[in-house]
mmCIF file of C-alpha atoms in Angstrom:
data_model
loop_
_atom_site.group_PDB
_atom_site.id
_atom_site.type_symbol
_atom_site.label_atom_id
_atom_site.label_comp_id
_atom_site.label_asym_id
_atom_site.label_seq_id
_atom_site.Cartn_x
_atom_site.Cartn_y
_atom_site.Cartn_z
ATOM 1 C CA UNK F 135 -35.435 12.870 -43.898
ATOM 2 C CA UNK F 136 -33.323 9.457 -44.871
ATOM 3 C CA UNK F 137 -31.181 8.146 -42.278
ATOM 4 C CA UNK F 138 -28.228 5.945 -42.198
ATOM 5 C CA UNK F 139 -27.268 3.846 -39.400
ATOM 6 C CA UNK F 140 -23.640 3.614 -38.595
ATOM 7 C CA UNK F 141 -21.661 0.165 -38.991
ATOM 8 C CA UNK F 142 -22.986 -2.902 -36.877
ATOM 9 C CA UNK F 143 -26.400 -1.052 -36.204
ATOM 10 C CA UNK F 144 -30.030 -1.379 -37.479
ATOM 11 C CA UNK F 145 -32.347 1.175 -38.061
ATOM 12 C CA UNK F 146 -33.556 1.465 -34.236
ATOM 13 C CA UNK F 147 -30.845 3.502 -33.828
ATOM 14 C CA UNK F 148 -33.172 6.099 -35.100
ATOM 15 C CA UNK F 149 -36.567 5.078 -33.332
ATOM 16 C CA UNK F 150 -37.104 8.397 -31.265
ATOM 17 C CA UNK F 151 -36.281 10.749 -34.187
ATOM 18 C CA UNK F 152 -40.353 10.834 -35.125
ATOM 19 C CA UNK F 153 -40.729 14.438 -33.647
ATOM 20 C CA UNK F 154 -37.605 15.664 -34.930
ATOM 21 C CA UNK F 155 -39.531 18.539 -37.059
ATOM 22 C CA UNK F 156 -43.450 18.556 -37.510
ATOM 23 C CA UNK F 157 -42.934 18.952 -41.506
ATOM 24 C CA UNK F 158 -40.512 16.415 -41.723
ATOM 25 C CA UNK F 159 -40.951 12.489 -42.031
ATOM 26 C CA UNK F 160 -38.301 10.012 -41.472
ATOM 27 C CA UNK F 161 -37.061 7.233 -42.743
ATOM 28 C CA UNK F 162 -34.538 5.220 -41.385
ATOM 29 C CA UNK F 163 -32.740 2.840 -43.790
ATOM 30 C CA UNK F 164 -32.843 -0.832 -42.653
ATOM 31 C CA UNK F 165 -29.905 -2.557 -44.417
ATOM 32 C CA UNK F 166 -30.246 -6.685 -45.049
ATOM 33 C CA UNK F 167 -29.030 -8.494 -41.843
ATOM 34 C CA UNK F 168 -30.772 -7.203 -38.938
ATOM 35 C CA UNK F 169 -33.694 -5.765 -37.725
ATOM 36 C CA UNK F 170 -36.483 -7.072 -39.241
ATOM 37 C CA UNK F 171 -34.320 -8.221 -42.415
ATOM 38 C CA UNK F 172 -32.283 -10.197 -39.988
ATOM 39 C CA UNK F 173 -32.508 -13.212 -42.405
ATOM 40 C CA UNK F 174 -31.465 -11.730 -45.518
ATOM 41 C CA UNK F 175 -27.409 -11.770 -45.921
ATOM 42 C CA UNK F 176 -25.886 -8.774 -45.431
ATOM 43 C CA UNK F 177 -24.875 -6.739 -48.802
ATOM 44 C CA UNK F 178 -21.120 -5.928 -49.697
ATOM 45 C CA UNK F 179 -21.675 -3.934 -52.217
ATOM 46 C CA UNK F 180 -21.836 -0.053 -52.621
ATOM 47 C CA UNK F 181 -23.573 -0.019 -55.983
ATOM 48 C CA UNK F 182 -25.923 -2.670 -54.606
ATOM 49 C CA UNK F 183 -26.859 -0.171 -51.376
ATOM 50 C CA UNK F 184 -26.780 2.924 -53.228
ATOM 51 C CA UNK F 185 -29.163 1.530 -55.960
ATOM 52 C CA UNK F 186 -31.697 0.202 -53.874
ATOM 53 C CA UNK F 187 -32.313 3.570 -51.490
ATOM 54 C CA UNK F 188 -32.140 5.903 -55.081
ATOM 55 C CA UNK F 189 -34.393 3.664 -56.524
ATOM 56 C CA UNK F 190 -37.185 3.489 -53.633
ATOM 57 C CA UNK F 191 -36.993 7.368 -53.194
ATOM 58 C CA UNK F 192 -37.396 7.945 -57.100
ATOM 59 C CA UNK F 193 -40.746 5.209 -56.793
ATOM 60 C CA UNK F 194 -42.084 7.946 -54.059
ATOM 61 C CA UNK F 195 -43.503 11.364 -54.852
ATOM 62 C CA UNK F 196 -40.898 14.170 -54.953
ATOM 63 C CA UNK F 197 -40.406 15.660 -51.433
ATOM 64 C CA UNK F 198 -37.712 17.727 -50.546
ATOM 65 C CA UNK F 199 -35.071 15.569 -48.773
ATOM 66 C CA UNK F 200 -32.669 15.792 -46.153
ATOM 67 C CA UNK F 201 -30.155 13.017 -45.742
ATOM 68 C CA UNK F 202 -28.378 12.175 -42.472
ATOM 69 C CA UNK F 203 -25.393 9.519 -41.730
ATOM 70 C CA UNK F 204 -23.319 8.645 -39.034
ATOM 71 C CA UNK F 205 -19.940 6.776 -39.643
ATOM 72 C CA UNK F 206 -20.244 4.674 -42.309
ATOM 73 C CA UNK F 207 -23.912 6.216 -42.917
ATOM 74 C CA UNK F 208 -22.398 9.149 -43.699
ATOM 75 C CA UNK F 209 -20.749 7.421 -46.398
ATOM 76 C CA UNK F 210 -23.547 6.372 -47.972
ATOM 77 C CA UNK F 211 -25.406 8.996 -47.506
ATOM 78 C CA UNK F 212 -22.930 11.444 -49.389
ATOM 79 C CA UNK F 213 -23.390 8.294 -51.898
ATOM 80 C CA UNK F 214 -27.107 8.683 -52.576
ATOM 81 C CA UNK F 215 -26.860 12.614 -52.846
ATOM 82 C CA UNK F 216 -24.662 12.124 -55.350
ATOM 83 C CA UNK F 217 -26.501 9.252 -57.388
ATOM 84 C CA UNK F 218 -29.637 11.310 -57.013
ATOM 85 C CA UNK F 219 -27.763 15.051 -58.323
ATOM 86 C CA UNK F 220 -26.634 12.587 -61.066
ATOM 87 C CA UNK F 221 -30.197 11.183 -62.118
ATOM 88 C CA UNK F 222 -32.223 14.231 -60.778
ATOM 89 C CA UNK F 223 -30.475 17.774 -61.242
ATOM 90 C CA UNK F 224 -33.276 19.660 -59.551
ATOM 91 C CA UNK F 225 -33.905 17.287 -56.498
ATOM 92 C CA UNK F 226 -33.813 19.515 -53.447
ATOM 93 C CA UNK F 227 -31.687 18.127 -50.928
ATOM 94 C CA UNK F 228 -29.634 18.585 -47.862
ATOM 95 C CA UNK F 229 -26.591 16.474 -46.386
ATOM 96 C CA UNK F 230 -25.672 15.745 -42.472
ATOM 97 C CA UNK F 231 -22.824 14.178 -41.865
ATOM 98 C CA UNK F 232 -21.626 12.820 -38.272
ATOM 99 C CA UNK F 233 -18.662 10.975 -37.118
ATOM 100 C CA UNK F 234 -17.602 10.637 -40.426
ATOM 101 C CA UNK F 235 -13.937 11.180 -42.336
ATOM 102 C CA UNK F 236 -14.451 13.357 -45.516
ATOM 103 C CA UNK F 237 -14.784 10.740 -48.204
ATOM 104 C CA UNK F 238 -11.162 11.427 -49.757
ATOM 105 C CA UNK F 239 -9.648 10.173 -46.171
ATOM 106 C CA UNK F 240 -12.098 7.559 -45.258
ATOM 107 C CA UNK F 241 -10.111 4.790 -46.270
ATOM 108 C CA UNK F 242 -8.930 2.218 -43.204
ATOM 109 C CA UNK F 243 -5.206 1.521 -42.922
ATOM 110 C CA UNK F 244 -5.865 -1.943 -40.875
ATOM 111 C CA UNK F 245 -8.224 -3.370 -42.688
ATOM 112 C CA UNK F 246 -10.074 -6.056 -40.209
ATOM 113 C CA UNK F 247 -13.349 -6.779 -41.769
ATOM 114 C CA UNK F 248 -11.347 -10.658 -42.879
ATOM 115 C CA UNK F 249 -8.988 -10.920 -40.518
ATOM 116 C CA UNK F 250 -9.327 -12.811 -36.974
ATOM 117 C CA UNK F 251 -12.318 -12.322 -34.645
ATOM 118 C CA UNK F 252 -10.204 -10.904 -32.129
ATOM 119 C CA UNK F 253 -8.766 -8.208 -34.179
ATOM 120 C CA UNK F 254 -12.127 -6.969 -35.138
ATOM 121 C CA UNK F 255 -13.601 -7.106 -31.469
ATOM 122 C CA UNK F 256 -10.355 -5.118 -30.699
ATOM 123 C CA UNK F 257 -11.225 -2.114 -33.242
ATOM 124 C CA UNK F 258 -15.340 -2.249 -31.902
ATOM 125 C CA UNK F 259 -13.585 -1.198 -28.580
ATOM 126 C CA UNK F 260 -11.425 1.365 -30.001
ATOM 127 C CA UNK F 261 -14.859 3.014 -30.991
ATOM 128 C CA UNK F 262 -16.788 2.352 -27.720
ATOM 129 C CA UNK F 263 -20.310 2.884 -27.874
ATOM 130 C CA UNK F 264 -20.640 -1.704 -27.707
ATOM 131 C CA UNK F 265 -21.407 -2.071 -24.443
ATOM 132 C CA UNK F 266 -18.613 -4.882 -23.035
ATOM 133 C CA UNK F 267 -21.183 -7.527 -21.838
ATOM 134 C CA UNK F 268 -22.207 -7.720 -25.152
ATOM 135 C CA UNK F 269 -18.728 -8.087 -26.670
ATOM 136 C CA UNK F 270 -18.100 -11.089 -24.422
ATOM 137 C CA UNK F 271 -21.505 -12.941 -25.439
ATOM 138 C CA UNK F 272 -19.904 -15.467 -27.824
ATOM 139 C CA UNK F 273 -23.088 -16.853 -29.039
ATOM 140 C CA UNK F 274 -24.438 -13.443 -29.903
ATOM 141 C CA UNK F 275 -21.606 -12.168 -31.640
ATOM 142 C CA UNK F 276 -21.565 -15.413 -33.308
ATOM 143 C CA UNK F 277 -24.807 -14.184 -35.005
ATOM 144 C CA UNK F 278 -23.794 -10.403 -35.684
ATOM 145 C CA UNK F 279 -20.600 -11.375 -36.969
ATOM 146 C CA UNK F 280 -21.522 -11.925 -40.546
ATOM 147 C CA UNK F 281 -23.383 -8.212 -40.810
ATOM 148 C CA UNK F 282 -20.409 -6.575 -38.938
ATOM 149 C CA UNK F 283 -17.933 -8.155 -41.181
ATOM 150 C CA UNK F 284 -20.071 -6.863 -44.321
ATOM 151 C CA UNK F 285 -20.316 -3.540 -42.794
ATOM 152 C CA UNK F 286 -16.526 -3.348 -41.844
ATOM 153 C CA UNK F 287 -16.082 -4.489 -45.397
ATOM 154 C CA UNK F 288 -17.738 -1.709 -46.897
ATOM 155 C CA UNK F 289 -16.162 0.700 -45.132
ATOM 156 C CA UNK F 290 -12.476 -0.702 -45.803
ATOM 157 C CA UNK F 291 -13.678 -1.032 -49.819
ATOM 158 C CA UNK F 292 -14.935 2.244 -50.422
ATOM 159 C CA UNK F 293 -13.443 4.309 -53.374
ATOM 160 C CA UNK F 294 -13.739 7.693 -53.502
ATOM 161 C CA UNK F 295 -13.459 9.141 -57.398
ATOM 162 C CA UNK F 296 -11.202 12.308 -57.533
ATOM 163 C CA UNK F 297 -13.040 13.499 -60.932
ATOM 164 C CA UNK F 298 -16.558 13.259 -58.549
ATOM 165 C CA UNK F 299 -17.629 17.180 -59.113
ATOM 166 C CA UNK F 300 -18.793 18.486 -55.963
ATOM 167 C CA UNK F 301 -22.629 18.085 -54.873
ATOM 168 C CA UNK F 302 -24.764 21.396 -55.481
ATOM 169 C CA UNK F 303 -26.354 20.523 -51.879
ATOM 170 C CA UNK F 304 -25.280 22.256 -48.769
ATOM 171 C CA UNK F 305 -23.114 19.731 -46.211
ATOM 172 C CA UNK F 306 -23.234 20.325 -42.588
ATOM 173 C CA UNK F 307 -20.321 17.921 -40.898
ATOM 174 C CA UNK F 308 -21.026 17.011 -37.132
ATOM 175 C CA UNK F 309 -17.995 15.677 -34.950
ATOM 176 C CA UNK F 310 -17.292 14.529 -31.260
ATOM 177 C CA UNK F 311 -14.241 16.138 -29.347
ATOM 178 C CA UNK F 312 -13.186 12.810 -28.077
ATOM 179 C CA UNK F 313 -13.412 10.878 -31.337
ATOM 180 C CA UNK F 314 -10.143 8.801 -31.536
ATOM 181 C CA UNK F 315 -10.973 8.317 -35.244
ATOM 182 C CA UNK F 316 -12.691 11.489 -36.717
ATOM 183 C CA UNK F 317 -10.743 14.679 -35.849
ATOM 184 C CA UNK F 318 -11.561 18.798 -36.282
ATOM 185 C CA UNK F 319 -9.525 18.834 -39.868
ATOM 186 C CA UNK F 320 -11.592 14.968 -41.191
ATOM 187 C CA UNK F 321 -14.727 16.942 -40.278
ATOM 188 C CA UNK F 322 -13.832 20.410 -41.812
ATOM 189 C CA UNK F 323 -12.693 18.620 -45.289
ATOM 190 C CA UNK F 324 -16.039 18.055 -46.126
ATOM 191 C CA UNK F 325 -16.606 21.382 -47.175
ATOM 192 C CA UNK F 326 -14.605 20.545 -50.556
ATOM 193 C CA UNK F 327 -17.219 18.376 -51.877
ATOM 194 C CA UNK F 328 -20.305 21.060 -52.228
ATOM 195 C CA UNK F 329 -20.230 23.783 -54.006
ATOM 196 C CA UNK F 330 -23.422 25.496 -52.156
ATOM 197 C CA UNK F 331 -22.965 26.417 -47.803
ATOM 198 C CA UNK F 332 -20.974 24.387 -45.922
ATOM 199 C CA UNK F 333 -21.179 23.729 -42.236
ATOM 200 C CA UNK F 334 -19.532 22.719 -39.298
ATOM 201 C CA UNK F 335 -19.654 21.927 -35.458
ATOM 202 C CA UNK F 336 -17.700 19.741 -32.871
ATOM 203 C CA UNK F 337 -20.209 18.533 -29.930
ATOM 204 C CA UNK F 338 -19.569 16.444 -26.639
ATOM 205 C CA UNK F 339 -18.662 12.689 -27.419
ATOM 206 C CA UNK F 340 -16.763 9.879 -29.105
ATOM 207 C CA UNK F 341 -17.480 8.520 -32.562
ATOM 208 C CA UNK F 342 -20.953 7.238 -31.585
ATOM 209 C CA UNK F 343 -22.413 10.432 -31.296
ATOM 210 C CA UNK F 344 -26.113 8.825 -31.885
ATOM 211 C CA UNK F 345 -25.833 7.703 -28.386
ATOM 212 C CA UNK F 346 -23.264 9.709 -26.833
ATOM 213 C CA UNK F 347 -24.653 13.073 -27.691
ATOM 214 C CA UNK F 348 -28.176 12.131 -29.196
ATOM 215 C CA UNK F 349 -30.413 15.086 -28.070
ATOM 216 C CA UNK F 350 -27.470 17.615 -29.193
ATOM 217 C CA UNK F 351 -27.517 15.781 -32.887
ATOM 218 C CA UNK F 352 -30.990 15.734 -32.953
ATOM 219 C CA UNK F 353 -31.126 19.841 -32.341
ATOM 220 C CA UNK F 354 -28.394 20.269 -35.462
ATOM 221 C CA UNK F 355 -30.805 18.366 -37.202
ATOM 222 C CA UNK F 356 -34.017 20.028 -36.348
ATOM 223 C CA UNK F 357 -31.871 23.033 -37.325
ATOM 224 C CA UNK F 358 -31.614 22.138 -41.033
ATOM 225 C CA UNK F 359 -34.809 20.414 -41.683
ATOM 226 C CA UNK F 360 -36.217 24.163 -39.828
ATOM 227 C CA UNK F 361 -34.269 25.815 -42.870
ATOM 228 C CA UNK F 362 -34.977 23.853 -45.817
ATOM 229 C CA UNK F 363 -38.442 23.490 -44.765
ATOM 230 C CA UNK F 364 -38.690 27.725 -44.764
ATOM 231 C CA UNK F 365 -36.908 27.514 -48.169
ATOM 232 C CA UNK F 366 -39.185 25.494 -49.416
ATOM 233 C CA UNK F 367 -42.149 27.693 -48.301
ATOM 234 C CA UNK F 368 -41.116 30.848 -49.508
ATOM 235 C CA UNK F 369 -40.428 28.976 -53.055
ATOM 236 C CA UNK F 370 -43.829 27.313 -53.134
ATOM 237 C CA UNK F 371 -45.291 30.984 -52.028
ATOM 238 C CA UNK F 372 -43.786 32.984 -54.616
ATOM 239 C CA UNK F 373 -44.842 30.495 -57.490
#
């Protein structure tokens, strides 16, 4: 299982997912800029991203592969399924998707990712999920600036292609019932870009569900890796 943090995090965001499932693994995708790649610069390009994580899964041996995003992690996950369908017709895979606009109506209509300091401090706390203290620390933000301006950036860049044909994966879209950003209908619209099963559920929380509603997105996810995981046995056993 590949995961993708949402805007402004790291990869810790996904340090107690190791017991999600006994046959899965996880790997949590560490974009340049923090964590322990706090002193590379952070990446604004899509192509860029989406290379990098195809390319290091195609290096690995073949595993079936589920791939989960939140917010703009979603994004790019739904990025990499369809990079890897492209390159790889028969790679197995399954998408999660939480707190995340279908890709046709992700793009941001007040773009702050250049604009003033203030205005982009003003959308963090439309989210919530920053704690306040940490809003106000002027020398810290000072330093996460630059990777929350990239990852803001991305977000208000991203181009979704109309001619795209559908993944051949199944999607299952996660969203809070207080998200001021992601309704019901942004979650449910994901089901026109697969043309295998499609799911759907609305949980307790805002738009950071990873923290909001963690154990209740970890048990969706168990769910799916519980599936594809019997899938995959029953294939293997009838070989």
């Amino acid at each position: 299982m590949v995961c993708f943090h949402h805007a402004g995090a790291s990869a810790a965001v996904f340090r107690n997912w190791a017991d999600v499932h006994h046959s899965c693994e996880i790997a949590a995708v560490q974009l340049p800029g923090r964590g322990e790649r706090f002193r590379e610069s952070p990446v604004h390009s899509w192509p860029e991203i989406v290379d990098g994580v195809v390319g290091a899964l195609m290096s690995m041996p073949y595993q079936p592969t589920v791939l989960f995003g939140c917010s703009l992690g979603a994004l790019l996950a739904y990025e990499v399924a369809c990079e890897l369908q492209l390159r790889v017709h028969s790679w197995t895979l399954e998408l999660i998707v939480a707190a995340s606009r279908c890709p046709d109506a992700a793009r941001v209509e007040d773009p702050v990712a250049s604009g003033p300091e203030r205005k982009l401090l003003a959308r963090l706390r439309s989210y919530g999920g920053m704690a306040e203290e940490i809003l106000q620390n002027a020398e810290l933000m000072a330093l996460l600036m630059p990777t929350l301006r990239a990852d803001f950036a991305l977000s208000e860049n991203y181009h979704f292609d109309p001619q795209r044909r559908p993944l051949e994966c199944p999607i299952t879209a996660v969203g809070g019932r207080s998200d001021k950003w992601v309704s019901e209908e942004h979650i449910k619209r994901w089901a026109a870009l697969t043309n295998a099963h499609f799911s759907w559920s609305m949980i307790e929380g805002g738009h950071f569900l990873l923290q909001e509603s963690h154990e209740a997105v970890i048990a969706i996810a168990r769910s799916v890796i519980a599936k594809l995981a019997g899938r995959t046995a029953e294939s293997a056993h009838s070989m």
